[in-house]
Amino acid sequence: MKDTFHLNTKLLGLLGHPIKQTYSPFIHNIAAQMKDLDYIYLPFDVPAANLRNALRGMIALNIKGFNVTIPHKENIIQYLNNVSEEASIIGSINTVVNELGKLNGYNTDVDGVLATLTPYKKEINGNDVSVVGAGGGARAVIYSLIRHFKPKKIFIINRTEQRAEALKNYFDAKMKFTAIKTRELFPPDLVKIFNDSKLIINATSVGMFPDSDDVITKLGDSFVKDQLVFDLVYNPPETRLLQLAASKGAIVLDGLKMLVHQAAKSFELWTGEKIPVDELQKSLLMVIKN
Ligand code: NAP
């Protein structure tokens, strides 16, 4: 983002409702500044009923691209001209590129998951993984695990077990991956499953600011030494879950790296420019801590 705006300043944005907890405007405006690009990124609070009109507006105003978040991630697919293969399997969009009035949809959360987990590929392959959650984030995580790793078994654990069951059936049908088991999120029953998982991923919003004291399990004996525990929650970066897991000797991975990498991929799709992600992450951390 430049200090002044000109005739040629291009617009990017975010469609969601509500959009109070987002860091996206900060990330993308800093990215534009880092690359000295004449772009500005604005949040647009668009309720579900206004999505179609908002998309017409984005085209009419020649907005170059935008992110989408809750509640539009799945519903938007019907209005897009093209959807990437990845986003179509995941069934959820977080990035749209406006290519001369044609809207192309992508899911860049996979880039964030891979940036976080690829360094641990050897540890993950051949072992059990527990994914807690069954929403959009969990879909991107499960897709990434099946497509890019070789987990022995994936446990999908969710407060509402029917949603976990629906995801199991979905990935069985879409990706022919049959080694999925489901469980209700009921911590006393999960200790053994968690203990036997080389990787545990929290893909729920539990622990997110302002409810930072919440945690998917308070049972410390769920975690073991050298296990990997990845929390998609990025605010606060060091969640109660990660604190608890670290106290048992687990290797903990926060949601910030995923956040910055998914944003960097979106920015690249819109502008063709790669962002220095480490520098961006440092700037973001300073904002979160203040
Ligand atoms: P979503 O589609 O709304 O799904 C929410 C999930 O959280 C569902 O599985 C829901 O269970 C569960 N949940 C919500 N409140 C709960 C509670 N009190 N107890 C137990 N489970 C609860 O949301 P999403 O898009 O997947 O996002 C999930 C989290 O991931 C959010 O915190 C989001 O910020 C984060 N995320 C981070 C990144 C990143 O870049 N780091 C990217 C994507 C998402 P039910 O099915 O029972 O309702």
CSV table of C-alpha atoms and ligand atoms in Angstrom, one decimal:
chain,number,residue,atom,x,y,z
A,1,MET,CA,0.0,0.0,0.0
A,2,LYS,CA,1.4,3.4,-0.9
A,3,ASP,CA,1.0,6.6,1.1
A,4,THR,CA,-1.0,8.2,-1.7
A,5,PHE,CA,-3.6,6.8,-4.1
A,6,HIS,CA,-3.6,7.5,-7.8
A,7,LEU,CA,-5.7,6.9,-10.9
A,8,ASN,CA,-4.1,3.5,-11.3
A,9,THR,CA,-4.4,2.3,-7.7
A,10,LYS,CA,-5.8,-1.2,-7.8
A,11,LEU,CA,-8.3,-2.6,-5.3
A,12,LEU,CA,-8.1,-5.9,-3.4
A,13,GLY,CA,-10.4,-6.9,-0.6
A,14,LEU,CA,-12.1,-9.3,1.7
A,15,LEU,CA,-15.8,-10.4,1.7
A,16,GLY,CA,-17.1,-11.9,5.0
A,17,HIS,CA,-19.6,-11.4,7.8
A,18,PRO,CA,-18.8,-10.5,10.5
A,19,ILE,CA,-15.2,-9.5,9.8
A,20,LYS,CA,-13.9,-8.2,13.1
A,21,GLN,CA,-11.0,-10.5,13.8
A,22,THR,CA,-9.1,-10.3,10.5
A,23,TYR,CA,-5.5,-9.5,10.0
A,24,SER,CA,-5.8,-9.7,6.2
A,25,PRO,CA,-5.9,-6.0,5.5
A,26,PHE,CA,-2.7,-5.5,7.5
A,27,ILE,CA,-1.0,-8.4,5.8
A,28,HIS,CA,-1.9,-7.5,2.3
A,29,ASN,CA,-1.3,-3.7,2.7
A,30,ILE,CA,2.1,-4.4,4.2
A,31,ALA,CA,2.9,-6.9,1.4
A,32,ALA,CA,2.0,-4.2,-1.2
A,33,GLN,CA,4.2,-1.7,0.6
A,34,MET,CA,7.1,-4.3,0.7
A,35,LYS,CA,6.9,-4.8,-3.0
A,36,ASP,CA,6.2,-1.1,-3.8
A,37,LEU,CA,3.0,-2.0,-5.6
A,38,ASP,CA,0.1,0.4,-6.1
A,39,TYR,CA,-2.6,-1.8,-4.5
A,40,ILE,CA,-4.9,-1.2,-1.5
A,41,TYR,CA,-6.8,-4.0,0.3
A,42,LEU,CA,-10.1,-3.2,2.1
A,43,PRO,CA,-12.5,-5.3,4.2
A,44,PHE,CA,-16.1,-5.5,3.0
A,45,ASP,CA,-18.8,-6.7,5.5
A,46,VAL,CA,-21.2,-8.6,3.3
A,47,PRO,CA,-24.0,-10.8,4.8
A,48,ALA,CA,-24.8,-14.0,3.0
A,49,ALA,CA,-27.9,-12.6,1.4
A,50,ASN,CA,-25.8,-9.9,-0.4
A,51,LEU,CA,-23.1,-12.1,-1.8
A,52,ARG,CA,-24.4,-12.3,-5.3
A,53,ASN,CA,-24.8,-8.5,-5.6
A,54,ALA,CA,-21.4,-8.0,-4.0
A,55,LEU,CA,-19.8,-10.2,-6.6
A,56,ARG,CA,-21.5,-8.2,-9.4
A,57,GLY,CA,-20.1,-5.1,-7.8
A,58,MET,CA,-16.6,-6.5,-7.6
A,59,ILE,CA,-16.7,-7.1,-11.3
A,60,ALA,CA,-18.3,-3.8,-12.2
A,61,LEU,CA,-15.7,-1.9,-10.1
A,62,ASN,CA,-12.9,-4.0,-11.6
A,63,ILE,CA,-11.6,-5.1,-8.2
A,64,LYS,CA,-8.6,-7.3,-9.0
A,65,GLY,CA,-9.1,-10.0,-6.4
A,66,PHE,CA,-10.4,-10.7,-3.0
A,67,ASN,CA,-10.4,-13.2,-0.1
A,68,VAL,CA,-13.6,-14.7,1.1
A,69,THR,CA,-14.3,-15.9,4.6
A,70,ILE,CA,-17.2,-17.1,6.8
A,71,PRO,CA,-20.0,-17.4,5.7
A,72,HIS,CA,-19.2,-17.4,2.0
A,73,LYS,CA,-16.4,-20.0,1.6
A,74,GLU,CA,-18.6,-22.8,0.3
A,75,ASN,CA,-21.7,-20.8,-1.0
A,76,ILE,CA,-19.6,-18.7,-3.4
A,77,ILE,CA,-18.6,-21.7,-5.6
A,78,GLN,CA,-21.9,-21.5,-7.6
A,79,TYR,CA,-21.2,-18.0,-8.7
A,80,LEU,CA,-17.6,-18.6,-9.9
A,81,ASN,CA,-16.5,-19.1,-13.6
A,82,ASN,CA,-13.6,-21.5,-12.6
A,83,VAL,CA,-12.6,-23.3,-9.5
A,84,SER,CA,-9.1,-24.8,-9.1
A,85,GLU,CA,-8.9,-28.6,-8.8
A,86,GLU,CA,-7.7,-28.3,-5.2
A,87,ALA,CA,-10.5,-25.9,-4.1
A,88,SER,CA,-13.1,-28.0,-5.8
A,89,ILE,CA,-12.0,-31.1,-3.9
A,90,ILE,CA,-11.7,-29.2,-0.6
A,91,GLY,CA,-15.1,-27.7,-1.4
A,92,SER,CA,-14.2,-24.3,0.0
A,93,ILE,CA,-12.7,-21.1,-1.5
A,94,ASN,CA,-10.7,-18.4,0.2
A,95,THR,CA,-9.3,-16.5,-2.7
A,96,VAL,CA,-10.9,-15.2,-5.9
A,97,VAL,CA,-9.0,-13.6,-8.9
A,98,ASN,CA,-11.0,-11.3,-11.2
A,99,GLU,CA,-9.6,-12.1,-14.7
A,100,LEU,CA,-11.3,-9.5,-17.0
A,101,GLY,CA,-14.7,-10.1,-15.4
A,102,LYS,CA,-14.3,-13.9,-15.0
A,103,LEU,CA,-14.1,-14.9,-11.3
A,104,ASN,CA,-11.6,-17.8,-10.6
A,105,GLY,CA,-11.6,-19.4,-7.2
A,106,TYR,CA,-8.7,-21.0,-5.2
A,107,ASN,CA,-8.0,-22.4,-1.8
A,108,THR,CA,-4.6,-21.2,-0.5
A,109,ASP,CA,-5.0,-22.7,3.0
A,110,VAL,CA,-3.2,-25.8,1.5
A,111,ASP,CA,-0.1,-23.7,1.0
A,112,GLY,CA,-0.2,-22.6,4.6
A,113,VAL,CA,-0.7,-26.2,5.8
A,114,LEU,CA,2.2,-27.5,3.6
A,115,ALA,CA,4.6,-24.7,4.7
A,116,THR,CA,3.9,-25.7,8.3
A,117,LEU,CA,4.0,-29.5,8.0
A,118,THR,CA,6.3,-30.4,5.1
A,119,PRO,CA,9.5,-30.1,7.3
A,120,TYR,CA,8.0,-33.0,9.3
A,121,LYS,CA,7.0,-35.2,6.4
A,122,LYS,CA,9.2,-38.1,7.5
A,123,GLU,CA,7.7,-38.1,11.0
A,124,ILE,CA,4.1,-37.9,9.7
A,125,ASN,CA,4.3,-40.5,6.9
A,126,GLY,CA,3.2,-44.0,8.1
A,127,ASN,CA,1.8,-42.7,11.4
A,128,ASP,CA,-1.7,-41.9,12.8
A,129,VAL,CA,-2.9,-38.3,12.7
A,130,SER,CA,-5.7,-36.7,14.7
A,131,VAL,CA,-7.6,-33.8,13.2
A,132,VAL,CA,-9.9,-32.0,15.6
A,133,GLY,CA,-12.6,-30.0,13.7
A,134,ALA,CA,-14.8,-30.6,10.7
A,135,GLY,CA,-15.1,-27.1,9.1
A,136,GLY,CA,-13.4,-25.3,6.3
A,137,GLY,CA,-9.9,-25.4,7.9
A,138,ALA,CA,-10.2,-29.1,8.7
A,139,ARG,CA,-11.1,-29.8,5.0
A,140,ALA,CA,-8.0,-28.1,3.8
A,141,VAL,CA,-5.9,-29.9,6.4
A,142,ILE,CA,-7.4,-33.3,5.5
A,143,TYR,CA,-7.0,-32.7,1.8
A,144,SER,CA,-3.3,-31.8,2.3
A,145,LEU,CA,-2.6,-34.8,4.5
A,146,ILE,CA,-4.1,-37.2,1.9
A,147,ARG,CA,-2.6,-35.5,-1.2
A,148,HIS,CA,0.8,-34.7,0.1
A,149,PHE,CA,1.6,-37.1,2.9
A,150,LYS,CA,1.0,-40.8,3.6
A,151,PRO,CA,-0.8,-41.0,7.0
A,152,LYS,CA,-1.6,-44.5,8.2
A,153,LYS,CA,-4.9,-43.4,9.6
A,154,ILE,CA,-6.7,-40.1,10.1
A,155,PHE,CA,-9.0,-39.6,13.1
A,156,ILE,CA,-11.5,-36.8,12.5
A,157,ILE,CA,-12.7,-35.7,16.0
A,158,ASN,CA,-15.5,-33.1,16.2
A,159,ARG,CA,-17.9,-31.7,18.8
A,160,THR,CA,-20.7,-32.7,16.3
A,161,GLU,CA,-19.7,-36.2,15.3
A,162,GLN,CA,-22.1,-36.3,12.3
A,163,ARG,CA,-20.1,-33.5,10.7
A,164,ALA,CA,-16.9,-35.6,11.1
A,165,GLU,CA,-18.8,-38.6,9.6
A,166,ALA,CA,-19.9,-36.5,6.6
A,167,LEU,CA,-16.3,-35.5,6.0
A,168,LYS,CA,-15.1,-39.1,6.3
A,169,ASN,CA,-17.6,-40.1,3.6
A,170,TYR,CA,-16.7,-37.0,1.5
A,171,PHE,CA,-13.0,-37.8,1.4
A,172,ASP,CA,-13.7,-41.5,0.8
A,173,ALA,CA,-15.8,-40.6,-2.2
A,174,LYS,CA,-13.6,-37.7,-3.6
A,175,MET,CA,-10.1,-39.0,-2.9
A,176,LYS,CA,-10.6,-42.7,-2.4
A,177,PHE,CA,-9.0,-42.5,1.1
A,178,THR,CA,-10.6,-45.0,3.3
A,179,ALA,CA,-8.4,-45.0,6.4
A,180,ILE,CA,-10.5,-42.4,8.3
A,181,LYS,CA,-12.1,-42.9,11.7
A,182,THR,CA,-14.4,-40.5,13.5
A,183,ARG,CA,-14.9,-39.6,17.1
A,184,GLU,CA,-16.9,-37.2,19.2
A,185,LEU,CA,-14.8,-34.5,20.9
A,186,PHE,CA,-15.0,-36.0,24.4
A,187,PRO,CA,-11.5,-35.7,26.0
A,188,PRO,CA,-11.5,-38.6,28.5
A,189,ASP,CA,-12.1,-41.0,25.6
A,190,LEU,CA,-9.4,-39.5,23.4
A,191,VAL,CA,-6.3,-39.9,25.5
A,192,LYS,CA,-5.2,-43.1,23.8
A,193,ILE,CA,-6.0,-41.9,20.3
A,194,PHE,CA,-4.0,-38.7,21.0
A,195,ASN,CA,-1.1,-40.6,22.5
A,196,ASP,CA,-0.9,-42.9,19.5
A,197,SER,CA,-1.0,-40.0,17.0
A,198,LYS,CA,2.3,-38.7,15.7
A,199,LEU,CA,0.5,-35.4,14.8
A,200,ILE,CA,-2.5,-33.7,16.4
A,201,ILE,CA,-4.0,-30.8,14.7
A,202,ASN,CA,-6.5,-28.3,16.2
A,203,ALA,CA,-8.7,-27.1,13.3
A,204,THR,CA,-11.5,-25.7,15.5
A,205,SER,CA,-11.8,-22.1,16.7
A,206,VAL,CA,-11.3,-23.2,20.3
A,207,GLY,CA,-8.7,-21.1,22.0
A,208,MET,CA,-9.1,-18.1,19.7
A,209,PHE,CA,-9.1,-14.6,21.2
A,210,PRO,CA,-11.0,-13.5,23.2
A,211,ASP,CA,-11.7,-17.0,24.6
A,212,SER,CA,-7.9,-17.7,24.8
A,213,ASP,CA,-8.3,-19.8,28.0
A,214,ASP,CA,-10.4,-22.5,26.2
A,215,VAL,CA,-8.6,-25.7,25.0
A,216,ILE,CA,-9.8,-28.8,23.2
A,217,THR,CA,-8.5,-31.0,26.1
A,218,LYS,CA,-7.3,-30.0,29.5
A,219,LEU,CA,-5.8,-33.5,30.0
A,220,GLY,CA,-2.1,-33.1,29.9
A,221,ASP,CA,-1.5,-36.8,29.5
A,222,SER,CA,-3.0,-36.6,26.0
A,223,PHE,CA,0.4,-35.4,24.8
A,224,VAL,CA,3.7,-37.3,24.6
A,225,LYS,CA,7.3,-36.3,24.0
A,226,ASP,CA,8.4,-35.6,20.4
A,227,GLN,CA,4.8,-35.7,19.1
A,228,LEU,CA,3.8,-32.9,16.7
A,229,VAL,CA,0.9,-30.6,17.8
A,230,PHE,CA,-0.3,-28.0,15.2
A,231,ASP,CA,-2.8,-25.3,16.2
A,232,LEU,CA,-4.5,-23.4,13.3
A,233,VAL,CA,-5.5,-20.7,15.8
A,234,TYR,CA,-3.1,-17.8,15.3
A,235,ASN,CA,-4.4,-15.3,17.9
A,236,PRO,CA,-2.8,-15.8,20.3
A,237,PRO,CA,0.0,-17.6,18.5
A,238,GLU,CA,0.9,-19.5,21.7
A,239,THR,CA,-2.4,-21.1,22.6
A,240,ARG,CA,-3.3,-23.0,25.8
A,241,LEU,CA,-3.2,-26.1,23.7
A,242,LEU,CA,0.4,-25.5,22.5
A,243,GLN,CA,1.5,-24.5,26.1
A,244,LEU,CA,0.0,-27.8,27.4
A,245,ALA,CA,1.6,-29.9,24.7
A,246,ALA,CA,5.0,-28.2,25.0
A,247,SER,CA,5.0,-28.9,28.8
A,248,LYS,CA,4.8,-32.6,27.9
A,249,GLY,CA,7.8,-32.4,25.4
A,250,ALA,CA,5.7,-32.1,22.2
A,251,ILE,CA,7.0,-30.1,19.2
A,252,VAL,CA,4.5,-27.3,18.8
A,253,LEU,CA,3.5,-25.5,15.5
A,254,ASP,CA,1.4,-22.3,15.6
A,255,GLY,CA,-1.1,-21.0,13.1
A,256,LEU,CA,0.9,-17.8,12.2
A,257,LYS,CA,3.1,-19.5,9.6
A,258,MET,CA,-0.1,-21.0,7.9
A,259,LEU,CA,-1.7,-17.5,8.0
A,260,VAL,CA,1.2,-15.8,6.4
A,261,HIS,CA,1.8,-18.5,3.7
A,262,GLN,CA,-1.9,-18.7,2.7
A,263,ALA,CA,-1.9,-14.9,2.4
A,264,ALA,CA,1.4,-14.9,0.4
A,265,LYS,CA,-0.1,-17.3,-2.1
A,266,SER,CA,-3.3,-15.2,-2.5
A,267,PHE,CA,-1.2,-12.1,-3.0
A,268,GLU,CA,0.9,-13.9,-5.7
A,269,LEU,CA,-2.3,-15.0,-7.5
A,270,TRP,CA,-3.5,-11.4,-7.6
A,271,THR,CA,-0.3,-9.6,-8.4
A,272,GLY,CA,2.2,-12.2,-9.7
A,273,GLU,CA,4.6,-11.1,-6.9
A,274,LYS,CA,6.1,-13.3,-4.2
A,275,ILE,CA,6.2,-11.8,-0.7
A,276,PRO,CA,9.1,-12.3,1.7
A,277,VAL,CA,7.1,-14.4,4.2
A,278,ASP,CA,9.5,-14.3,7.1
A,279,GLU,CA,9.7,-10.5,7.1
A,280,LEU,CA,5.9,-10.4,6.8
A,281,GLN,CA,5.5,-12.8,9.7
A,282,LYS,CA,7.8,-10.6,11.9
A,283,SER,CA,5.7,-7.5,11.2
A,284,LEU,CA,2.5,-9.4,11.9
A,285,LEU,CA,3.8,-10.7,15.2
A,286,MET,CA,4.6,-7.2,16.3
A,287,VAL,CA,1.0,-6.1,15.6
A,288,ILE,CA,-0.5,-9.1,17.4
A,289,LYS,CA,1.7,-8.5,20.5
A,290,ASN,CA,0.7,-4.9,20.8
B,1,NAP,P1,-15.6,-23.4,10.7
B,1,NAP,O1,-15.7,-23.9,9.3
B,1,NAP,O2,-16.6,-22.5,11.3
B,1,NAP,O3,-15.5,-24.7,11.7
B,1,NAP,C1,-15.4,-24.5,13.1
B,1,NAP,C2,-15.0,-25.8,13.8
B,1,NAP,O4,-14.8,-25.5,15.1
B,1,NAP,C3,-16.1,-26.9,13.7
B,1,NAP,O5,-15.5,-28.1,13.7
B,1,NAP,C4,-16.8,-26.7,15.1
B,1,NAP,O6,-17.5,-27.8,15.6
B,1,NAP,C5,-15.6,-26.4,15.9
B,1,NAP,N1,-16.0,-25.6,17.1
B,1,NAP,C6,-16.4,-24.3,17.2
B,1,NAP,N2,-16.6,-24.0,18.5
B,1,NAP,C7,-16.4,-25.1,19.3
B,1,NAP,C8,-16.4,-25.3,20.7
B,1,NAP,N3,-16.8,-24.4,21.5
B,1,NAP,N4,-16.0,-26.6,21.1
B,1,NAP,C9,-15.7,-27.5,20.2
B,1,NAP,N5,-15.6,-27.4,18.9
B,1,NAP,C10,-16.0,-26.1,18.4
B,1,NAP,O7,-14.2,-22.6,10.9
B,1,NAP,P2,-12.9,-22.8,10.1
B,1,NAP,O8,-12.9,-21.9,8.9
B,1,NAP,O9,-12.6,-24.3,9.9
B,1,NAP,O10,-11.8,-22.2,11.1
B,1,NAP,C11,-11.4,-23.0,12.3
B,1,NAP,C12,-10.3,-22.3,13.0
B,1,NAP,O11,-9.1,-22.4,12.2
B,1,NAP,C13,-10.5,-20.8,13.3
B,1,NAP,O12,-9.9,-20.4,14.5
B,1,NAP,C14,-9.8,-20.1,12.1
B,1,NAP,O13,-9.3,-18.8,12.5
B,1,NAP,C15,-8.6,-21.1,12.0
B,1,NAP,N6,-8.0,-21.0,10.7
B,1,NAP,C16,-6.7,-20.6,10.6
B,1,NAP,C17,-6.0,-20.5,9.4
B,1,NAP,C18,-4.6,-20.0,9.4
B,1,NAP,O14,-4.2,-19.6,8.3
B,1,NAP,N7,-3.9,-20.2,10.5
B,1,NAP,C19,-6.7,-20.8,8.2
B,1,NAP,C20,-8.0,-21.3,8.3
B,1,NAP,C21,-8.7,-21.4,9.5
B,1,NAP,P3,-19.0,-28.2,15.2
B,1,NAP,O15,-19.0,-28.8,13.8
B,1,NAP,O16,-19.5,-29.1,16.3
B,1,NAP,O17,-19.7,-26.9,15.2
